[in-house]
Short mmCIF file of C-alpha atoms in Angstrom, two decimals:
data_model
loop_
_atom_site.label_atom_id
_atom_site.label_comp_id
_atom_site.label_asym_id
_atom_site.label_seq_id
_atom_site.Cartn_x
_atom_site.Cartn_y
_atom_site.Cartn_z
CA UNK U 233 52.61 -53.31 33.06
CA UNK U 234 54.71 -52.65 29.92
CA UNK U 235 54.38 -49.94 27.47
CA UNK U 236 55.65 -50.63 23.49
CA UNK U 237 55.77 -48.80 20.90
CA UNK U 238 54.29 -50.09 17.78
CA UNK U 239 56.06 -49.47 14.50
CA UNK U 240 53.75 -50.01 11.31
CA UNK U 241 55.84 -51.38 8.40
CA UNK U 242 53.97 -49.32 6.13
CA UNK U 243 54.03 -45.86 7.23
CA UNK U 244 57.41 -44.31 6.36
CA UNK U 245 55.91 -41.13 6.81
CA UNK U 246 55.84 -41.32 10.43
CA UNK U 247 58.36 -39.55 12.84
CA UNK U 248 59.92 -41.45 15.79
CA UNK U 249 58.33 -39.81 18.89
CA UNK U 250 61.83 -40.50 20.32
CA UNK U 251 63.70 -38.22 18.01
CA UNK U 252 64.77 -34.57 19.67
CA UNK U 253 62.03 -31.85 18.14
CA UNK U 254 63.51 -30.44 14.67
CA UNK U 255 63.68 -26.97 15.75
CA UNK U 256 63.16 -25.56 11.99
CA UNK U 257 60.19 -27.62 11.40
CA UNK U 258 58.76 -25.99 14.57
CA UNK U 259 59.57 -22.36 12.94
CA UNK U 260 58.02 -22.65 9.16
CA UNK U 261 54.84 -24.01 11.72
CA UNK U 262 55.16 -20.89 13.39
CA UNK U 263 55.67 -18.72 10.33
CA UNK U 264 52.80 -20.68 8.76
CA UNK U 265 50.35 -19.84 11.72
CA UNK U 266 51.26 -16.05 11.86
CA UNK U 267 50.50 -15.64 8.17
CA UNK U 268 47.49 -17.26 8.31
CA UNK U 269 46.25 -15.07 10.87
CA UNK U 270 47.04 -12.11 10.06
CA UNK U 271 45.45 -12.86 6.73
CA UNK U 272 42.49 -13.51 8.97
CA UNK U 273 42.52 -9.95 10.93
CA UNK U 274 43.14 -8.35 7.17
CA UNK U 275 40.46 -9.34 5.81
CA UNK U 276 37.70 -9.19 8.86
CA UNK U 277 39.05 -5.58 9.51
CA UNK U 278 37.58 -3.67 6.52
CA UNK U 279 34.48 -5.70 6.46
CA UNK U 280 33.65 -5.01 10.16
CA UNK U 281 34.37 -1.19 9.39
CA UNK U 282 31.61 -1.03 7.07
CA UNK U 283 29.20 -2.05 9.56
CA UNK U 284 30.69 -0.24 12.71
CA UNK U 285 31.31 3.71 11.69
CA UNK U 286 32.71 5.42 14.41
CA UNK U 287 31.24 7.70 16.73
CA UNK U 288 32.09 10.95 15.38
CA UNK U 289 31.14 9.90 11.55
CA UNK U 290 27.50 9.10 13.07
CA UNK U 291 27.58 12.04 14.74
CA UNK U 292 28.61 14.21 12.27
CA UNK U 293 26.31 17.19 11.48
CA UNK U 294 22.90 15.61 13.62
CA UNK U 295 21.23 18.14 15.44
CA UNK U 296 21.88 18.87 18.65
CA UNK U 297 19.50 19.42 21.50
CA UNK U 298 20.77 22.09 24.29
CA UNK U 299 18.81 22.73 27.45
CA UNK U 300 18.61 26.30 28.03
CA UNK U 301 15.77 26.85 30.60
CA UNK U 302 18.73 27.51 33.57
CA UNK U 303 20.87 30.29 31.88
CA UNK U 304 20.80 32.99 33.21
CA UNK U 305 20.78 36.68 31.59
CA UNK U 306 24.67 37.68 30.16
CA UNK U 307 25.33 33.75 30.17
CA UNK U 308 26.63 32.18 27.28
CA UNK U 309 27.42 28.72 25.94
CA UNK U 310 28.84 26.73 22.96
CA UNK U 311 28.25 23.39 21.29
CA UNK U 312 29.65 21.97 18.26
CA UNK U 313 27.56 21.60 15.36
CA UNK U 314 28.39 19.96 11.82
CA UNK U 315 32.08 20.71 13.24
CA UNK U 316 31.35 24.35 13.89
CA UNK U 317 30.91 26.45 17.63
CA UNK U 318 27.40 27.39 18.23
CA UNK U 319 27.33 30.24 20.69
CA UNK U 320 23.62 30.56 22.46
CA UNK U 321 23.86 33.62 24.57
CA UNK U 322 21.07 34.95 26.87
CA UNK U 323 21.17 38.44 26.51
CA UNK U 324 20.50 41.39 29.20
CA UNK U 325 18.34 44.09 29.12
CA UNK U 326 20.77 46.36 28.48
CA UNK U 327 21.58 44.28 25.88
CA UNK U 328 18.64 43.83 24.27
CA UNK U 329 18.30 47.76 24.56
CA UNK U 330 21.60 48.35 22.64
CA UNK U 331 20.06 47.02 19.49
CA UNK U 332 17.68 49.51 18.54
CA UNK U 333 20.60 52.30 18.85
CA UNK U 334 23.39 51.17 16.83
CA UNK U 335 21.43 50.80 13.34
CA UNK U 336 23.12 53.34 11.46
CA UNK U 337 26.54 51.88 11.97
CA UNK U 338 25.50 48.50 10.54
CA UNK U 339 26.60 47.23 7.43
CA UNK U 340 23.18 44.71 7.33
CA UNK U 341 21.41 46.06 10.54
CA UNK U 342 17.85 43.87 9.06
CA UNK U 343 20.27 40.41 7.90
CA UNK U 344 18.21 40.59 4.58
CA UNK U 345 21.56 40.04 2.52
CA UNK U 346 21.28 36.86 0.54
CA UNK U 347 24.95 35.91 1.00
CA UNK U 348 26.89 32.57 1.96
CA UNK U 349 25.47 32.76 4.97
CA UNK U 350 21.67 33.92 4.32
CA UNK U 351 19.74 34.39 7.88
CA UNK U 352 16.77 32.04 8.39
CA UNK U 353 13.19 34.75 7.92
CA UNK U 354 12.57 34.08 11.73
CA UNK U 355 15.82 35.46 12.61
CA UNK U 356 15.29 38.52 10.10
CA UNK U 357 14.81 41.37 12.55
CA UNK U 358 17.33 43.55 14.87
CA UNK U 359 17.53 41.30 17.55
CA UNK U 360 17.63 37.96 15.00
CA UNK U 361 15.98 35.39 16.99
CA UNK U 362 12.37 34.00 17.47
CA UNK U 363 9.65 37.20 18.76
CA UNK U 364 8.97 34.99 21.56
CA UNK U 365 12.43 34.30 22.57
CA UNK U 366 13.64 37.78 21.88
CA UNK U 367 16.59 37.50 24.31
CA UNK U 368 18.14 34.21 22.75
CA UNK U 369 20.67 34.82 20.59
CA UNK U 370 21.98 31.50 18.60
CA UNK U 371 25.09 31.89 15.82
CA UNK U 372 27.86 30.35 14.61
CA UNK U 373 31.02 31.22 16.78
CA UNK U 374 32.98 31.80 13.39
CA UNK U 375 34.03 35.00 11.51
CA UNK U 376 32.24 35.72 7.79
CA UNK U 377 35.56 37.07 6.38
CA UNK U 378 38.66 34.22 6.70
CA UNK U 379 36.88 31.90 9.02
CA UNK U 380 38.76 33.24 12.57
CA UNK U 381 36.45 32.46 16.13
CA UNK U 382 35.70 36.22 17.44
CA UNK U 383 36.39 36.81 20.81
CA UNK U 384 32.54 37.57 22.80
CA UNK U 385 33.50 41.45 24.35
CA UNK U 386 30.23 41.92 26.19
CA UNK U 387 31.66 44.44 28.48
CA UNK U 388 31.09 48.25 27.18
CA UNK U 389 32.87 51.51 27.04
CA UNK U 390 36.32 51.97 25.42
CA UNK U 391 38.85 48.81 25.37
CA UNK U 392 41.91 47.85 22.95
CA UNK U 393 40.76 47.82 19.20
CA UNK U 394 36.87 48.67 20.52
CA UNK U 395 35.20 52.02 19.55
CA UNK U 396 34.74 54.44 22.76
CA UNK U 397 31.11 53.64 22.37
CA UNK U 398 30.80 49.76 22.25
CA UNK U 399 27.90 48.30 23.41
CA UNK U 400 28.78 45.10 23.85
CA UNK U 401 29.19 42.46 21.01
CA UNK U 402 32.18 40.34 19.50
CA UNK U 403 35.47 40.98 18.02
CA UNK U 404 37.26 38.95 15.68
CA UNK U 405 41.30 39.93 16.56
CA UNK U 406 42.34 38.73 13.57
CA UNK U 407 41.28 41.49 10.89
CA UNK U 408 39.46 43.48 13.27
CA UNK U 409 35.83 42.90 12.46
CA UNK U 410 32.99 43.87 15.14
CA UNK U 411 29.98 42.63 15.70
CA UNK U 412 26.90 43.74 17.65
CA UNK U 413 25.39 41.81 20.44
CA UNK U 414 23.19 40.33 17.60
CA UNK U 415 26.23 38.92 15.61
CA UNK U 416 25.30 41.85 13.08
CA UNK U 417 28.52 43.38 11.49
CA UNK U 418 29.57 47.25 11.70
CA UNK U 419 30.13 48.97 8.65
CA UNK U 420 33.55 49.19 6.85
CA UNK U 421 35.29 45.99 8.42
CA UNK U 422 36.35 42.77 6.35
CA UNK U 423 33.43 40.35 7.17
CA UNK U 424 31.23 40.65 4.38
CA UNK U 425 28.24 39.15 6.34
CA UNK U 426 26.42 39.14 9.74
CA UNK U 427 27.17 35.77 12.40
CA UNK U 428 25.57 32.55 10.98
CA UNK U 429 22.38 32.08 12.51
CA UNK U 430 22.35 28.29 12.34
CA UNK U 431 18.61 26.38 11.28
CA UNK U 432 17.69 25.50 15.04
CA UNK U 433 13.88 25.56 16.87
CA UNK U 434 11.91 25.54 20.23
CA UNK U 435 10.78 21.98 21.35
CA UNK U 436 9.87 23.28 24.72
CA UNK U 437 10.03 26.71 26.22
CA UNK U 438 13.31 25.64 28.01
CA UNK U 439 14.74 23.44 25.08
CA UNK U 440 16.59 24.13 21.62
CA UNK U 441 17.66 21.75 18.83
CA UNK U 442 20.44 23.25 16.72
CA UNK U 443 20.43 22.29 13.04
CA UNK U 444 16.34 21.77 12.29
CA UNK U 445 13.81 23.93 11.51
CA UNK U 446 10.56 24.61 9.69
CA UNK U 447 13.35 24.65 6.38
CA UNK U 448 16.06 22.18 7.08
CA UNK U 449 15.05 18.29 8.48
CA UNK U 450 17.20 16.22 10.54
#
């Protein structure tokens, strides 16, 4: 069987499948494809974005729900809220004792100043947290003054830059300010204010969400 190839007088258009492949042609087709799709990608990359915000952006100041039924007393732990450390420490009885005697050295020992950083009512008393949860402490792990993270110094008795008669509490290194072991600030230092107590409430004995309360909504 034979195989001919058919050449139609009227299309001079046509290209002799027996020529050698014109290697420029092949390159502007090339070029021409490239463009065209990354036109394509251009264009369907900012319109997916506005549909498909990333993780963090959604995340970015929701509440946050922290189990805290297995700490134990003279644990602490931190989460990140709206960008910021959250410190929720379980205090001792020692601890909790400690508050009623260092009054006199507080700058704000009842956190009824109406600052940047005003304390929610329920947190308006010497230990600052619920009655009923009287041994929870929840703040903001940042300083009032310039914004430094104070170290937690729960041990007590004399240490480096630490009155002879700390109690326990949290130091920022930076400027020096001290805080009790109720994030309440000693008299004389740089931080204007007492620890942020964040807007956070009880959904179960054992359970905390940080950033709603009776005043702030998710």
């Amino acid at each position: 069987m034979s195989h001919d190839t058919i050449v139609l007088d009227d299309d001079e258009g046509a290209i002799d499948p027996n020529l050698p492949p014109d290697p420029s042609r092949r390159t502007w087709v090339g070029i021409t494809c490239a463009l065209g799709g990354a036109a394509g990608v251009a264009t369907a990359v900012p319109f997916v974005s506005t549909f498909a915000p990333s993780d963090k952006a959604r995340a970015a100041g929701a509440p946050v729900e922290v189990e805290i039924g297995d700490m134990v007393p003279g644990e602490m732990r931190t989460v990140e809220w709206r960008g910021k450390p959250v410190w929720i420490i379980r205090r001792t009885a020692e601890q909790m004792a400690s508050l009623a005697t260092d009054t006199n050295e507080l700058a704000d020992p009842d956190s009824l100043r109406t600052g940047e950083y005003p304390t929610p009512q329920y947190a308006q008393n010497e230990w600052r947290s619920y009655d009923d949860h009287k041994d929870f402490l929840v703040v903001v792990g940042i300083c009032t003054h310039l914004g430094c993270s104070p170290t937690p110094r729960f041990a007590t008795g004399p240490q480096p830059s630490l009155p002879a008669n700390w109690e326990g509490g949290f130091l920022c290194p930076c400027h020096g300010s001290t805080f009790d072991m109720a994030g309440r600030v000693f008299k004389n230092k740089p931080a204007p204010d007492n620890l942020e107590v964040p807007p956070y409430k009880y959904l179960t004995a054992t359970r905390i969400i940080v950033g709603v309360d009776e005043g702030n909504q998710a």
